[in-house]
Short mmCIF file of C-alpha atoms in Angstrom, two decimals:
data_model
loop_
_atom_site.label_atom_id
_atom_site.label_comp_id
_atom_site.label_asym_id
_atom_site.label_seq_id
_atom_site.Cartn_x
_atom_site.Cartn_y
_atom_site.Cartn_z
CA THR A 1 145.90 103.37 127.00
CA ARG A 2 147.07 100.69 124.69
CA ILE A 3 145.78 100.27 121.18
CA HIS A 4 145.01 96.68 120.34
CA ARG A 5 146.22 95.77 116.88
CA PRO A 6 145.58 92.30 115.54
CA ALA A 7 148.62 90.28 114.56
CA PRO A 8 149.30 90.32 110.81
CA THR A 9 148.15 87.19 109.03
CA ASN A 10 148.73 85.83 105.55
CA ARG A 11 144.99 85.40 105.11
CA PRO A 12 143.58 87.79 102.48
CA SER A 13 141.12 90.43 103.61
CA ARG A 14 137.38 90.11 103.14
CA THR A 15 137.45 92.70 100.34
CA THR A 16 140.23 90.85 98.50
CA ARG A 17 138.33 87.56 98.78
CA ALA A 18 135.15 89.21 97.46
CA GLN A 19 137.07 90.73 94.55
CA SER A 20 138.66 87.44 93.57
CA ARG A 21 135.46 85.35 93.88
CA PRO A 22 134.40 85.84 90.21
CA PHE A 23 137.74 84.44 89.05
CA PHE A 24 137.39 81.33 91.18
CA THR A 25 133.82 80.71 90.01
CA MET A 26 135.06 80.79 86.40
CA GLY A 27 137.87 78.33 87.21
CA VAL A 28 140.74 80.84 86.98
CA ASP A 29 143.42 79.80 89.45
CA SER A 30 146.22 82.27 88.73
CA TYR A 31 145.98 85.84 87.53
CA ASP A 32 147.79 89.14 87.90
CA PRO A 33 146.53 91.06 90.96
CA ARG A 34 146.19 94.16 88.78
CA VAL A 35 143.39 92.40 86.87
CA THR A 36 141.20 92.72 89.96
CA HIS A 37 141.70 96.48 90.01
CA GLN A 38 140.98 96.73 86.28
CA LEU A 39 137.79 94.75 86.75
CA LEU A 40 136.72 97.02 89.60
CA GLU A 41 137.43 100.10 87.47
CA LEU A 42 135.32 98.66 84.63
CA LEU A 43 132.45 97.85 87.00
CA TYR A 44 132.61 101.29 88.60
CA ARG A 45 132.46 103.04 85.23
CA HIS A 46 129.61 100.85 84.00
CA VAL A 47 127.53 101.28 87.16
CA SER A 48 128.12 105.05 87.30
CA THR A 49 127.12 105.56 83.64
CA VAL A 50 124.00 103.40 84.10
CA LEU A 51 123.02 105.40 87.17
CA LEU A 52 123.59 108.68 85.31
CA ASP A 53 121.37 107.40 82.50
CA ALA A 54 118.77 106.35 85.08
CA ARG A 55 118.87 109.90 86.50
CA VAL A 56 118.19 111.26 83.00
CA CYS A 57 115.21 108.87 82.63
CA CYS A 58 113.93 109.91 86.05
CA ASP A 59 114.24 113.62 85.22
CA HIS A 60 112.49 113.08 81.90
CA ALA A 61 109.55 111.40 83.67
CA ASP A 62 109.43 114.20 86.30
CA LYS A 63 109.82 111.71 89.16
CA PRO A 64 111.35 112.74 92.48
CA ALA A 65 113.69 109.72 92.80
CA ILE A 66 115.21 106.98 90.69
CA ASP A 67 113.30 103.73 90.81
CA ALA A 68 113.87 100.21 89.44
CA ASP A 69 112.12 100.98 86.14
CA ASP A 70 114.54 103.85 85.46
CA VAL A 71 117.52 101.60 86.11
CA LYS A 72 116.09 98.83 83.91
CA LEU A 73 115.48 101.28 81.07
CA ALA A 74 118.99 102.72 81.46
CA LEU A 75 120.49 99.22 81.44
CA ARG A 76 118.56 98.25 78.31
CA SER A 77 119.60 101.48 76.61
CA ARG A 78 123.26 101.13 77.63
CA ASN A 79 123.46 97.46 76.60
CA THR A 80 121.86 98.18 73.23
CA PHE A 81 124.45 100.80 72.33
CA THR A 82 127.52 99.37 74.13
CA PHE A 83 127.43 95.61 73.77
CA THR A 84 126.54 94.02 70.44
CA GLN A 85 125.68 90.41 69.86
CA PRO A 86 126.86 88.44 66.84
CA PRO A 87 124.17 87.53 64.31
CA PRO A 88 122.47 84.14 64.67
CA ARG A 89 124.27 81.14 63.18
CA ASP A 90 121.68 80.52 60.46
CA VAL A 91 122.00 84.12 59.22
CA THR A 92 125.79 83.78 59.11
CA MET A 93 125.56 80.46 57.25
CA ARG A 94 123.13 81.92 54.69
CA LEU A 95 125.40 84.91 54.03
CA ALA A 96 128.43 82.62 53.73
CA ALA A 97 126.59 80.40 51.22
CA GLU A 98 125.65 83.46 49.12
CA ARG A 99 129.24 84.75 49.15
CA ASN A 100 130.76 81.34 48.39
CA ALA A 101 128.35 80.78 45.46
CA VAL A 102 130.29 83.38 43.43
CA PRO A 103 133.41 81.71 41.96
CA LEU A 104 136.80 83.28 42.47
CA PRO A 105 138.47 84.89 39.46
CA PRO A 106 140.88 82.60 37.59
CA ILE A 107 144.53 82.67 38.58
CA ASP A 108 146.82 84.43 36.09
CA ALA A 109 149.00 82.06 34.06
CA ARG A 110 152.17 83.95 35.03
CA ALA A 111 153.97 82.47 37.97
CA GLY A 112 155.47 84.54 40.74
CA VAL A 113 154.79 88.01 42.04
CA ALA A 114 153.43 90.54 39.56
CA LEU A 115 155.76 93.56 39.66
CA PRO A 116 155.40 96.92 37.94
CA PRO A 117 157.75 97.85 35.08
CA GLU A 118 161.38 98.32 36.12
CA LEU A 119 161.15 102.11 36.00
CA GLY A 120 158.43 102.02 38.66
CA GLN A 121 160.25 99.71 41.05
CA LEU A 122 161.99 101.08 44.11
CA THR A 123 164.19 97.97 44.25
CA ARG A 124 165.73 98.42 40.82
CA GLN A 125 169.42 99.08 40.39
CA ASN A 126 170.06 102.80 40.61
CA TYR A 127 173.82 102.82 40.15
CA ARG A 128 176.42 101.68 37.62
CA VAL A 129 179.58 99.83 38.53
CA MET A 130 182.63 101.32 36.83
CA THR A 131 185.10 98.80 35.51
CA GLN A 132 188.29 99.30 33.51
CA SER A 133 186.47 98.43 30.30
CA ASN A 134 183.63 100.94 30.63
CA ARG A 135 185.63 103.71 32.34
CA PRO A 136 185.84 106.90 30.24
CA ALA A 137 189.23 107.70 28.78
CA LYS A 138 191.32 109.95 30.98
CA ARG A 139 192.19 113.19 29.26
CA SER A 140 195.63 114.58 29.83
CA ARG A 141 196.07 118.13 31.01
CA LEU A 142 197.90 118.95 27.82
CA SER A 143 194.87 118.17 25.70
CA GLN A 144 192.70 120.51 27.75
CA SER A 145 192.06 124.11 26.75
CA PRO A 146 194.36 126.82 28.18
CA ALA A 147 191.51 128.16 30.32
CA ALA A 148 190.90 124.74 31.89
CA ARG A 149 194.63 124.32 32.57
CA ALA A 150 194.71 127.73 34.24
CA SER A 151 191.93 126.72 36.64
CA TYR A 152 194.07 123.84 37.95
CA ALA A 153 197.09 126.07 38.59
#
């Protein structure tokens, strides 16, 4: 017996076309193929958590099976705690007007960056350059004490 295998084509599979349909409806022409898998993972997690929440609602109501009301309640609950909406524009504008009504403090008359005193700065000079003029006088070995001379010997 021979197994009939269709010839390979460059046409994407039905599953691949179904996965990429949301991108085409939004006008996205090019995307990384891994984005499709990430989107599927997100959808799988969201659907599974909603169904688990629906099972909890069903168990709480002592029903034998999950129905549409359980799923709707789980969706409302999940969306309330997962996805947040920004406040309405008029509320944002009112809060901005209240905040902008308070004047900013005046700018200090000093120009430049305000730095702490030199002792508190990590960028201060922490070394001294020795020059011929500020080098300590070299003491000869003869002017040293006999004990100091003995330590050199």
